[in-house]
Coordinates of C-alpha atoms and ligand atoms in Angstrom, one line a residue:
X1 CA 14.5 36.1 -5.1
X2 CA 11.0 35.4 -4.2
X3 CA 9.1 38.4 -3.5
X4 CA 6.3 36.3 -2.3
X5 CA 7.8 34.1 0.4
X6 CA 5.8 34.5 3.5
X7 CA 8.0 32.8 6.3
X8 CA 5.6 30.2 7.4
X9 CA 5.8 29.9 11.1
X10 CA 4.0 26.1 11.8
X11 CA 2.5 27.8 14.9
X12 CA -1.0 26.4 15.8
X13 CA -2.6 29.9 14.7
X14 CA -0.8 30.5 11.7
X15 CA -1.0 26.8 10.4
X16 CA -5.1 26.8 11.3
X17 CA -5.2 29.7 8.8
X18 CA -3.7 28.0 6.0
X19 CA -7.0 26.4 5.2
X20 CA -8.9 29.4 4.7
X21 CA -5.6 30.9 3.2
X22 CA -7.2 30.4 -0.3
X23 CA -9.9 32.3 -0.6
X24 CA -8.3 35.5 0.9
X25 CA -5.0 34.9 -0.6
X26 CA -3.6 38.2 -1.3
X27 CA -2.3 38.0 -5.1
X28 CA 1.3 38.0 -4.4
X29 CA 4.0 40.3 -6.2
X30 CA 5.3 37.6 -7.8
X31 CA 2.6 36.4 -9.7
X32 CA 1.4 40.0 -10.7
X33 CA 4.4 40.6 -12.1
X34 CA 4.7 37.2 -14.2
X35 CA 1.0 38.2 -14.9
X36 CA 1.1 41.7 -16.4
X37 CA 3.6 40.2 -18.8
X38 CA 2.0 37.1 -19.5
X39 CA -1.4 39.2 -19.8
X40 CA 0.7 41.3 -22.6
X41 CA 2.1 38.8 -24.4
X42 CA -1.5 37.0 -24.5
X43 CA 0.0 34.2 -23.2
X44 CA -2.5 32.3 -20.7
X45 CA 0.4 30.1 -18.5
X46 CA 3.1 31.2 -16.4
X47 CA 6.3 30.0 -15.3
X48 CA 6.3 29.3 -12.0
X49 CA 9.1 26.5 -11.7
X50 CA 12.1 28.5 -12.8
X51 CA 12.6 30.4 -9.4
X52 CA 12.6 26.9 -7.6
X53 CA 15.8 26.2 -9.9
X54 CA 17.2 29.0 -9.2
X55 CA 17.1 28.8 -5.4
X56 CA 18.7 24.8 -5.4
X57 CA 22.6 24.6 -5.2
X58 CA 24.9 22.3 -7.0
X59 CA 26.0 20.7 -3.7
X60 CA 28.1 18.0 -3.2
X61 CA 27.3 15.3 -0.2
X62 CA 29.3 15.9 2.1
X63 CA 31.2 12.7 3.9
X64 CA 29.1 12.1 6.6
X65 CA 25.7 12.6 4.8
X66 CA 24.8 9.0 4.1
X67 CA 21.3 8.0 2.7
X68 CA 19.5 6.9 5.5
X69 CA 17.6 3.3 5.5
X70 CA 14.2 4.1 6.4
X71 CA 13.4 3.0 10.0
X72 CA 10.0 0.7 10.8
X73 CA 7.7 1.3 13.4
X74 CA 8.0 -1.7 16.2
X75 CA 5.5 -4.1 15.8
X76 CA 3.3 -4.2 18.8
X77 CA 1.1 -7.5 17.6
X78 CA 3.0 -10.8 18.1
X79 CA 1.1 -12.2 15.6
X80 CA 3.9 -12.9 13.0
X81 CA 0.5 -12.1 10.2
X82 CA -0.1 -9.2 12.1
X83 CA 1.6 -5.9 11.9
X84 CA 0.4 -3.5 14.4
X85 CA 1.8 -0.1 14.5
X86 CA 1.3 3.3 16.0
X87 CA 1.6 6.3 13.3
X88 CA 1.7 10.1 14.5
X89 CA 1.3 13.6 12.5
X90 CA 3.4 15.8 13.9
X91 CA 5.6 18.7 13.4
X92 CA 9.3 17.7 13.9
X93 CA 12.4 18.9 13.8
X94 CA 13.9 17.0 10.6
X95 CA 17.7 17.7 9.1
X96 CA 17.5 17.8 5.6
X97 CA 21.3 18.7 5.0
X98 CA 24.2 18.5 7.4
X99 CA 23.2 21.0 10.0
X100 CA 20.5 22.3 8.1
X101 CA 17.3 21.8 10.4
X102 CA 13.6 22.8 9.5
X103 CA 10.2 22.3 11.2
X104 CA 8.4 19.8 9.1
X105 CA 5.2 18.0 8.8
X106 CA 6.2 14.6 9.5
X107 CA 4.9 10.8 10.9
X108 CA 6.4 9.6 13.6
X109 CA 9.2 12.5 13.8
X110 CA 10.5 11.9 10.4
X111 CA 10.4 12.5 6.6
X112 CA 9.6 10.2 5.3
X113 CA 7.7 8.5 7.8
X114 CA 8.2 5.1 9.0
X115 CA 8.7 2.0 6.0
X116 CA 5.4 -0.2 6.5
X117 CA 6.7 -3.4 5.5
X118 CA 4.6 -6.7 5.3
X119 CA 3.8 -9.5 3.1
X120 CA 0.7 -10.2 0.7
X121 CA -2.1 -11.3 3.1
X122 CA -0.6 -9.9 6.4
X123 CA -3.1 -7.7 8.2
X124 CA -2.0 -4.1 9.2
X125 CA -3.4 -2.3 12.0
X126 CA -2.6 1.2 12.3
X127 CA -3.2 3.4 15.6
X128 CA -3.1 7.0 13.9
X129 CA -3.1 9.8 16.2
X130 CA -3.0 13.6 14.6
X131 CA -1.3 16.1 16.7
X132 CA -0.9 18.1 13.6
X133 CA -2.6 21.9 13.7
X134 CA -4.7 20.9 11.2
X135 CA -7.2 18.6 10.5
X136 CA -5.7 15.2 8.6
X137 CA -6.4 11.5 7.5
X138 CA -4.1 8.8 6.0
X139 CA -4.7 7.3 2.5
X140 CA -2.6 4.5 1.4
X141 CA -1.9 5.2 -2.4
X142 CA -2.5 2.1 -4.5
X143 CA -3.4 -0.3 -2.1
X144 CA -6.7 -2.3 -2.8
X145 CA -8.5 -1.5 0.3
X146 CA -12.4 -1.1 1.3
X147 CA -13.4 2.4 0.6
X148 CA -13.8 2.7 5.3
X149 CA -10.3 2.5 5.2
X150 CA -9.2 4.3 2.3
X151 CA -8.7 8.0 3.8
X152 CA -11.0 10.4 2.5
X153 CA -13.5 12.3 4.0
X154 CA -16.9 12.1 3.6
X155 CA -16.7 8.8 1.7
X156 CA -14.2 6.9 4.1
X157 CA -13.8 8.5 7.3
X158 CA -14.5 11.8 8.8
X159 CA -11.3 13.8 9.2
X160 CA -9.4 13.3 12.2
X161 CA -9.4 16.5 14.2
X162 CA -6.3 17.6 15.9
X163 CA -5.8 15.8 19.1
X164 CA -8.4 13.2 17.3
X165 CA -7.6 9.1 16.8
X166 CA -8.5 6.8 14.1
X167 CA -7.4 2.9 13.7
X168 CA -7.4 1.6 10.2
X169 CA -7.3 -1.7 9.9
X170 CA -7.1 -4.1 6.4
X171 CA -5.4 -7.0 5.0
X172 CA -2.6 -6.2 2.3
X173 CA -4.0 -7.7 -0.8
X174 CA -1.1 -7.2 -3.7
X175 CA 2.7 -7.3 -3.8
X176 CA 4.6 -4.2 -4.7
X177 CA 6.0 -0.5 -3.3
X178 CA 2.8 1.4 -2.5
X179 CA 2.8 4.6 -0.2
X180 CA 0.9 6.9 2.4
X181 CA 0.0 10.5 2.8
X182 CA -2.6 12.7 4.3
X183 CA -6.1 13.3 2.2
X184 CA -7.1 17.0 3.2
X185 CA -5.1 19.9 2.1
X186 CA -2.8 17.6 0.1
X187 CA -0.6 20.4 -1.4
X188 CA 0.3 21.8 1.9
X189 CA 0.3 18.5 3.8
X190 CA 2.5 16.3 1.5
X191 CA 4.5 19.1 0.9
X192 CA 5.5 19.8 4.4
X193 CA 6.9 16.4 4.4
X194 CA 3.7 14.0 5.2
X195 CA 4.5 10.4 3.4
X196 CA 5.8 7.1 3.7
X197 CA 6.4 4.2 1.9
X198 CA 4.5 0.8 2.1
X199 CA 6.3 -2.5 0.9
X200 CA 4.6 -5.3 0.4
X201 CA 6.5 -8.4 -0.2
X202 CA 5.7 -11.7 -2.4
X203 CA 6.9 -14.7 -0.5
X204 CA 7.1 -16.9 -3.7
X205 CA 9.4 -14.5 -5.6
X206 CA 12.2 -17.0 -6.6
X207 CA 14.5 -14.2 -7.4
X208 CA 17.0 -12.8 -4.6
X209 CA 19.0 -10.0 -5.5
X210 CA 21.9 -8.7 -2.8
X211 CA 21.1 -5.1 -1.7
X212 CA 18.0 -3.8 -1.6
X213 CA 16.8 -0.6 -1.0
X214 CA 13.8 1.5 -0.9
X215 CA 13.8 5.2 -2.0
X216 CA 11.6 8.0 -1.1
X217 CA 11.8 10.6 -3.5
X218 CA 10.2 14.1 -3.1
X219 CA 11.0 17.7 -2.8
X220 CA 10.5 20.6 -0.1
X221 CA 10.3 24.0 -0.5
X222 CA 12.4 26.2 2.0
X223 CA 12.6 29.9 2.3
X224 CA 16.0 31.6 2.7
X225 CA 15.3 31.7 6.3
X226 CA 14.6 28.5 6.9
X227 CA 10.8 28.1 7.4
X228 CA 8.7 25.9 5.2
X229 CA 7.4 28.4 2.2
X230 CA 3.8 29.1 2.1
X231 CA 1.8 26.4 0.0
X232 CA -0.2 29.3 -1.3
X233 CA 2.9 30.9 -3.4
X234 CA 2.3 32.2 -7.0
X235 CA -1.1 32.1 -6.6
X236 CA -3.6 30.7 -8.8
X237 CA -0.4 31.0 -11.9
X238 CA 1.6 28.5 -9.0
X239 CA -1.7 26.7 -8.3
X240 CA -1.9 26.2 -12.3
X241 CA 1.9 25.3 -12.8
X242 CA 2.1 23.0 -10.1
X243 CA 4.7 24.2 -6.8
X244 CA 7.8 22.0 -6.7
X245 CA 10.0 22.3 -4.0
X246 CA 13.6 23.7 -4.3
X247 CA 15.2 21.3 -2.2
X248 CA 15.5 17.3 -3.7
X249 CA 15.2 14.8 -1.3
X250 CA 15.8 11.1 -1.0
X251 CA 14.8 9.1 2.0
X252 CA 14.5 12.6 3.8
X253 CA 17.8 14.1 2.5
X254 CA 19.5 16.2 0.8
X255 CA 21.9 15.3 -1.4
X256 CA 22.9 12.5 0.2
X257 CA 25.5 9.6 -0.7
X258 CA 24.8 5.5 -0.9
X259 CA 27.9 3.2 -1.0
X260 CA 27.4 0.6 -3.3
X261 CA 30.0 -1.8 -4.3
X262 CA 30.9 -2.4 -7.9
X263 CA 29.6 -5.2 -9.6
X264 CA 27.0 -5.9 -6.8
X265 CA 23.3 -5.9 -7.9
X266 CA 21.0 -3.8 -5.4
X267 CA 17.3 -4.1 -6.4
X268 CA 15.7 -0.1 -5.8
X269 CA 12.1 0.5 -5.0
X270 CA 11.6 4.1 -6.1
X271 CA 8.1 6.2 -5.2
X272 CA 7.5 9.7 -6.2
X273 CA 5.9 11.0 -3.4
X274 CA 6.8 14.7 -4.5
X275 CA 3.8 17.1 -4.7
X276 CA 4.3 18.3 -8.2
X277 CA 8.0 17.2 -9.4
X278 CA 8.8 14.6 -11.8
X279 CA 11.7 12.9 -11.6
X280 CA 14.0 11.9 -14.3
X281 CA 16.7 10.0 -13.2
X282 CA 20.1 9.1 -14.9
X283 CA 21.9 5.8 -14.2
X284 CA 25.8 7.4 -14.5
X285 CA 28.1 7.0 -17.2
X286 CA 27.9 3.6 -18.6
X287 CA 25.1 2.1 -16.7
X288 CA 21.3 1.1 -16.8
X289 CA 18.5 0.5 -14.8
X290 CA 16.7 -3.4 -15.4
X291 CA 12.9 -1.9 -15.0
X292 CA 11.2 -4.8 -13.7
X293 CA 7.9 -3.9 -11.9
X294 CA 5.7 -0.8 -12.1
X295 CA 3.4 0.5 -9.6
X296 CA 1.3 -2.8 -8.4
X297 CA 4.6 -5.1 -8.5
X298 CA 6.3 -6.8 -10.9
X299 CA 5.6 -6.5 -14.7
X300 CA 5.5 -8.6 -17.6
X301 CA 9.2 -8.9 -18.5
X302 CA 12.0 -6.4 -17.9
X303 CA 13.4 -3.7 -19.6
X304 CA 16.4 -2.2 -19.4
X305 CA 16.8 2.0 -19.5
X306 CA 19.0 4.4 -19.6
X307 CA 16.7 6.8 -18.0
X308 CA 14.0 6.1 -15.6
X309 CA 11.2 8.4 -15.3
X310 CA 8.7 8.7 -12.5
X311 CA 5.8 10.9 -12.0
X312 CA 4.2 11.9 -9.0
X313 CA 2.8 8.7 -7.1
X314 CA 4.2 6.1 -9.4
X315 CA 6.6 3.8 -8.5
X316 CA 9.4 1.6 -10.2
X317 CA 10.6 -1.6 -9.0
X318 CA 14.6 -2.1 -10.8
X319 CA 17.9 -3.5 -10.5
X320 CA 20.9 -1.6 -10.6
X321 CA 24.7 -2.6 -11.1
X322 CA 27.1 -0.4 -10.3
X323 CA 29.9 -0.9 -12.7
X324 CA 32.9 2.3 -11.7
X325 CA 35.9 1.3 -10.7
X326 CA 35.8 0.5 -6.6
X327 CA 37.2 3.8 -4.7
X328 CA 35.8 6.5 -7.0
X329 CA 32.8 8.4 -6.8
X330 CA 29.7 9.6 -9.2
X331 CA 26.2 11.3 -8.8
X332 CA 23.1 10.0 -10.0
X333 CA 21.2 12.9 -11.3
X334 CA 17.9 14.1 -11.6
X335 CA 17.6 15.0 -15.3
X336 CA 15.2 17.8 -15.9
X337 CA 11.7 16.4 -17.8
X338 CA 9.2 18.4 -19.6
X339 CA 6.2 17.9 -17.6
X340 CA 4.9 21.2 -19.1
X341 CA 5.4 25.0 -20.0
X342 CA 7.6 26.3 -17.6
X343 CA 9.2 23.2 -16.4
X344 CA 12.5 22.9 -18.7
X345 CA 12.8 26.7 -19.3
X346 CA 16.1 28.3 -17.7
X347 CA 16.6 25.7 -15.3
X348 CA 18.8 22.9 -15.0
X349 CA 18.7 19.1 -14.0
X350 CA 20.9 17.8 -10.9
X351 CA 22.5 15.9 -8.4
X352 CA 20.1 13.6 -6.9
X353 CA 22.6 11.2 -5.0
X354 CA 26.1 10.8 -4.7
X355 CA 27.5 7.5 -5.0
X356 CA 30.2 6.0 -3.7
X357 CA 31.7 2.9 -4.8
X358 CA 33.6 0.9 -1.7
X359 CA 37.0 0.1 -2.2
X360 CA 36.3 -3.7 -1.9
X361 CA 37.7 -6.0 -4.9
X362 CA 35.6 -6.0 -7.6
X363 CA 32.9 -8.5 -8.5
X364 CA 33.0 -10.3 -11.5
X365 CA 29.8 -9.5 -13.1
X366 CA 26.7 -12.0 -12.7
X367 CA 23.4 -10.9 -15.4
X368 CA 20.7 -9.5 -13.8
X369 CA 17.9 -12.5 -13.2
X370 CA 15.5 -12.9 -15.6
X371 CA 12.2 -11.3 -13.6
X372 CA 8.9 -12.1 -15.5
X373 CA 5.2 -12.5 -14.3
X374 CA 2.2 -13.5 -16.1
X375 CA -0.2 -10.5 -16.5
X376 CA -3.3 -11.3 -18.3
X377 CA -4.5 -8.3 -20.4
X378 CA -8.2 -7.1 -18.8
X379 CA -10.6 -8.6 -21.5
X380 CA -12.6 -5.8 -23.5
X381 CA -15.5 -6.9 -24.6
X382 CA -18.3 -5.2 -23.5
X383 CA -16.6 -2.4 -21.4
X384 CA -18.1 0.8 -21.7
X385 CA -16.2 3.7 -23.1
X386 CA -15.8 6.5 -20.6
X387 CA -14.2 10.2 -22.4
X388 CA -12.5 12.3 -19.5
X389 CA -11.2 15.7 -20.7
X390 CA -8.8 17.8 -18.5
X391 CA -8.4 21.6 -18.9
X392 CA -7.6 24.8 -17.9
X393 CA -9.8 28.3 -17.9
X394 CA -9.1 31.5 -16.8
X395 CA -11.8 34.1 -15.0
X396 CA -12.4 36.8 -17.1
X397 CA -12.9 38.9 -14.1
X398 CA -9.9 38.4 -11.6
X399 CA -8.3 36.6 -14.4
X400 CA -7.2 33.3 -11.7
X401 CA -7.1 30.1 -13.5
X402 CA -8.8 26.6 -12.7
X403 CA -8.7 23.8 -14.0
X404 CA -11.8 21.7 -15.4
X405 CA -12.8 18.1 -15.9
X406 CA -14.9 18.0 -19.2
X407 CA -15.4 21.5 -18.8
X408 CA -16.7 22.1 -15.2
X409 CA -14.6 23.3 -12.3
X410 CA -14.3 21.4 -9.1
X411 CA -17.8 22.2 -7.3
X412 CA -19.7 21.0 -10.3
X413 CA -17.9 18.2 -12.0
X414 CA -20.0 15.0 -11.9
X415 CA -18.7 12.0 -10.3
X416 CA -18.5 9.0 -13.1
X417 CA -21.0 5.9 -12.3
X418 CA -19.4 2.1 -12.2
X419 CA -21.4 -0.8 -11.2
X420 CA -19.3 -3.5 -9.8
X421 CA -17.6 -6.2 -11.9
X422 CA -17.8 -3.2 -14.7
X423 CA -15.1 -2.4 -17.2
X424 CA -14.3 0.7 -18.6
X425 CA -12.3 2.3 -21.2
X426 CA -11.3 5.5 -19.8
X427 CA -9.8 7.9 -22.8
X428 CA -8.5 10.6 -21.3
X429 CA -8.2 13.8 -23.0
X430 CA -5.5 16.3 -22.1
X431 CA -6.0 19.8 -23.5
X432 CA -3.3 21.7 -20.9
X433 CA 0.3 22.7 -21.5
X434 CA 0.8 20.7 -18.3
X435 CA 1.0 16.7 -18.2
X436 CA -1.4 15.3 -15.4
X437 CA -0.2 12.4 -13.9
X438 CA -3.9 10.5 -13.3
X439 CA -4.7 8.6 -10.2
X440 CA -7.2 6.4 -9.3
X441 CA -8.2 5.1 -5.7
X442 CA -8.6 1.3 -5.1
X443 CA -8.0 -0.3 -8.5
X444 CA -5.3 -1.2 -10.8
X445 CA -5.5 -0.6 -14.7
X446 CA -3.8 -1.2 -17.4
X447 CA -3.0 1.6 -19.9
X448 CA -3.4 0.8 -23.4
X449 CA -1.7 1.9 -26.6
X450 CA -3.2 4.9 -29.2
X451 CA -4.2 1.4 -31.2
X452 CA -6.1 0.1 -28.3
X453 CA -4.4 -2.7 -27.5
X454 CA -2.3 -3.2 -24.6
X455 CA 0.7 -1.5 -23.6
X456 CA 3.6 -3.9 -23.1
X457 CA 5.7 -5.2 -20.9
X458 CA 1.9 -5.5 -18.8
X459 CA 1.8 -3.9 -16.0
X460 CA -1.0 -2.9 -13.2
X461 CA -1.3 0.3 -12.6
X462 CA -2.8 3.3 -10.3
X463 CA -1.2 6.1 -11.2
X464 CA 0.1 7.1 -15.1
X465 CA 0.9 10.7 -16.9
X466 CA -1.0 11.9 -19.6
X467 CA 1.1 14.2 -21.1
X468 CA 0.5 17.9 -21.9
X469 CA -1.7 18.3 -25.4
X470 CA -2.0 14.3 -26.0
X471 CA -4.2 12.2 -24.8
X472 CA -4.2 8.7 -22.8
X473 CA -6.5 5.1 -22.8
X474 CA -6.7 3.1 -19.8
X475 CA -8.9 0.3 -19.3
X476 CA -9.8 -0.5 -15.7
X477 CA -12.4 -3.4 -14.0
X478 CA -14.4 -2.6 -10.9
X479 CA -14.2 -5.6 -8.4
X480 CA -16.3 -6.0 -5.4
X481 CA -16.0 -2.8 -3.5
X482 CA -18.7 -0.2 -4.0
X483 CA -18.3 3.0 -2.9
X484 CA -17.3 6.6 -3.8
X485 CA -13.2 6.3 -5.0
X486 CA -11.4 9.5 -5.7
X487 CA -9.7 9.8 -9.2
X488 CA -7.3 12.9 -9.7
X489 CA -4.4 14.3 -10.7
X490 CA -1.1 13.6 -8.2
X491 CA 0.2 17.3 -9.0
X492 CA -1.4 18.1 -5.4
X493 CA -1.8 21.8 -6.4
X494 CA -3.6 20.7 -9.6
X495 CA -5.6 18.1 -7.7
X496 CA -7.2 21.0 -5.6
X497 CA -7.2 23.6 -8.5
X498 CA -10.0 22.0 -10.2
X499 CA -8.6 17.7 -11.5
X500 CA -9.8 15.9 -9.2
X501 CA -13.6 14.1 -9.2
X502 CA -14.8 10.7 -7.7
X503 CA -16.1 6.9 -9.2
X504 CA -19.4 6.3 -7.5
X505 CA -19.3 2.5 -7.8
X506 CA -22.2 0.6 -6.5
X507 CA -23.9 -3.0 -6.8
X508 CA -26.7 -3.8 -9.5
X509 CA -29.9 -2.3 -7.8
X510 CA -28.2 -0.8 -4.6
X511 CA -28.4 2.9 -3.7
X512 CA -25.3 5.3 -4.4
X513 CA -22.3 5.0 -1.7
X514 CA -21.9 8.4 -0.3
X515 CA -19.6 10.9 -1.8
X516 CA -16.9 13.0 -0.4
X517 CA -17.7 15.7 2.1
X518 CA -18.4 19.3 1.4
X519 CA -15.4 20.6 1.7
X520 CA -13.5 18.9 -1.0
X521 CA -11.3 15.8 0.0
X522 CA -7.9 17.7 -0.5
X523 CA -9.3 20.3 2.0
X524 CA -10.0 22.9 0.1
X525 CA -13.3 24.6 0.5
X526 CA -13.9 25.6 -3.6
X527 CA -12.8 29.1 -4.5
X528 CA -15.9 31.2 -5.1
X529 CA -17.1 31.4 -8.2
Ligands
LIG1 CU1 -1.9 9.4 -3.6 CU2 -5.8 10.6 -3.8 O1 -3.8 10.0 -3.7
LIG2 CU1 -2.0 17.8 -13.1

């Protein structure tokens, strides 16, 4: 099935050489073979996504395989404004079916790592220790943070060795479901199971819905004997595609089943923390999700869909009613979504989550709450336009692809310049066959319409796809905090393969905040060129 797997033993040696593993990557098998034929055809993309497909089974949960409710870390600070935790990278055992056990990158011993729960205001302090093989650092994604705290090397932190400690340390300034992963070597880190999620509560919220939950979604890719696969698979064609794993998971597992009961309104925080999928999810026969937040908390007004779709990093804040008859069952399934050549081809969506509906008398029916918040649209006069393009070349020589931002690979794209209290109009130009879902460290925006004006419902954002061979407007404001933020895209693989560059924001008259180190912030030293 995959002539390429290389069993990847998480030994201290083996995992040390998957930094260096780029440059010497041996082109694998695999991706010479979809090459010659792609070559022929004078075709420049590759289909890397269909073997994952093929590899996943239609499973059924099986009756003991419950979704698990993410655990917290105990709260060493008595201060009730105070949450005080201790946060570890390490490689764990995890179970990711019944019985099915796989070394993983994880925090604190699990995938996904521990729920960070607070409220707007509360102060988080966070005793990170790394006893991964690899050199690591935590970003929280989305969160409004100063750039000391924000997890990338060279312009936050300097990497925390194995073995090595940092503390970071920062008040929670927005409501909403935000989440964590490493900074360095992304692709391989995330994908071996490094994330978490981050709630952070509003107090005033009026609106109080019975069961709520909060869902980790992501992939992992496992080899048939049971290793994690090598993050380096397919080659610059699987670097260029994007690697999704071939196992789902939510909250850690696969496959698993939530009992609900019918009639009862649970309110779902969803984060894609997966390194390349989308996910596309499908309510069951009959039933919607009530959208009512976005990635930065809640939005304008609601809306309700029949399909909710969620692209790596974004979140979704809804409420769901189950509606089937109490004592039956039904899966929620991922649908498949065309993120790209390659990604719908010969493959097929499925079962995300089984649900179960408890055999409890029904309830009669209550509407959802009317959930609305008061978004003013950033003003913009006087913002300066800013044209981003994303593409993809291919070496003439060893014939490798990477990609570029307005025509420059990674080592020589140059950073964008903000001063603070700035606004910009950000077009951003996407001339790939693959969508890249566009992130930006430490700010919200607010994505406007091919018109110009404002996308409704409002909503504030960090993280938004532009879509394969289209193109995408965002307009953005740079408070207070100068300082060298990443912006990229959150397929992890593409990221590192050439979309990823930084905001150098800085005061009226001050000198430039420093940027990332060397070695790029997702850990990869650039491919030579
Ligand atoms: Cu969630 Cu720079 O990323
Ligand atoms: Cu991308």
């Amino acid at each position: 099935m995959r002539p390429d797997a290389v069993p990847l033993v998480l030994r201290e040696d083996v995992a040390r050489e998957l930094s260096t593993r780029r440059a010497q990557m041996r082109t694998s098998a695999y991706a010479h073979s979809v090459f010659a034929l792609l070559a022929c055809l004078g075709v420049t993309v590759a289909i890397i996504g269909v073997k994952a497909q093929q590899a996943t089974r239609e499973t059924t949960p099986s009756a003991d395989w419950d979704l698990t409710v993410l655990e917290t870390a105990p709260d060493l600070n008595p201060d009730p404004r105070i949450l005080e935790i201790n946060l570890t990278a390490a490689v764990a055992q995890v179970e990711v079916s019944p019985g099915r056990r796989i070394e993983a990158w994880t925090f604190n011993g699990t995938i996904p790592g521990p729920l960070i729960r607070l409220s707007m205001g509360d102060r988080l302090i966070v005793h990170f220790t790394n006893q991964l093989p690899s050199p690591t650092t935590v970003h929280w994604h989305g969160l409004r943070v100063p750039i000391q705290m924000d997890g990338v090397p060279g312009s936050s932190q300097a990497a925390v060795e194995t073995g090595g400690t940092f503390t970071y340390d920062f008040v929670v300034p927005d409501a909403g479901l935000y989440w964590y992963h490493p900074h360095v070597m992304s692709a391989a880190q995330v994908g071996f199971g490094l994330y978490g999620a981050f709630l952070v509560d509003d107090p005033s919220e009026t609106f109080k819905v019975p069961d709520e939950r909060v869902f980790v979604l992501s992939d992992i890719d496992i080899t048939e004997r049971g290793k994690l696969e090598d993050p380096q698979t397919g080659g610059s064609t699987g670097m260029a595609f994007g690697r999704e794993g071939n196992t789902l998971l939510v909250n850690g597992r696969n496959h698993p089943r939530l009992t609900v009961r019918s009639g009862v309104t649970q309110r779902w925080r969803v984060v894609n923390a997966a390194k390349s999928r989308f996910f596309d999810l499908e309510p069951g026969d009959g039933m919607s999700f009530t959208k009512i937040g976005d990635d930065s908390g809640l939005q304008e007004y609601s809306q309700q869909l029949d399909s909710l779709v969620l692209a790596p990093g974004e979140r979704a804040d809804v409420l769901y009613t189950p509606t089937a008859k109490p004592g039956t069952e039904y899966a929620i399934h991922a649908r498949l979504f065309n993120r790209g050549y390659g990604s719908v081809e010969a493959r097929l969506g499925e079962e995300l989550l089984g649900v179960v509906v408890a055999d409890t008398p029904a309830v009669t029916l209550v509407p959802h709450p009317k959930v609305t918040r008061a978004i003013e649209p950033i003003a913009q006069a006087g913002a300066t336009p800013v044209a981003i393009e994303f593409g993809i070349e291919q070496s003439p020589f060893d014939k490798t692809f990477n990609y570029t931002i307005n025509g420059k690979p990674l080592d020589r794209i140059p950073p964008l310049k903000a001063t603070v209290g700035e606004t910009q109009i950000w077009t951003v130009t996407n001339t790939t066959a693959w969508s890249h879902p566009l992130h930006l460290h430490g700010f919200f925006f607010q994505v406007l319409d091919k018109d110009g004006t404002p996308r409704r419902p409002l909503q504030w954002k960090d993280t938004v796809s532009v879509p394969f061979k289209d193109r995408l407007t965002l307009i953005v404001r740079f408070d207070d905090r100068s300082g060298s933020w990443m912006y990229h895209c959150h397929i992890l693989d593409h990221a590192e393969g050439g979309l990823m560059s930084v905001v150098r924001l800085s005061r009226p008259g001050e000198a430039p905040p420093p940027l990332p180190s060397e070695q790029s912030p997702h850990g990869h030293s650039t491919s030579g060129r």
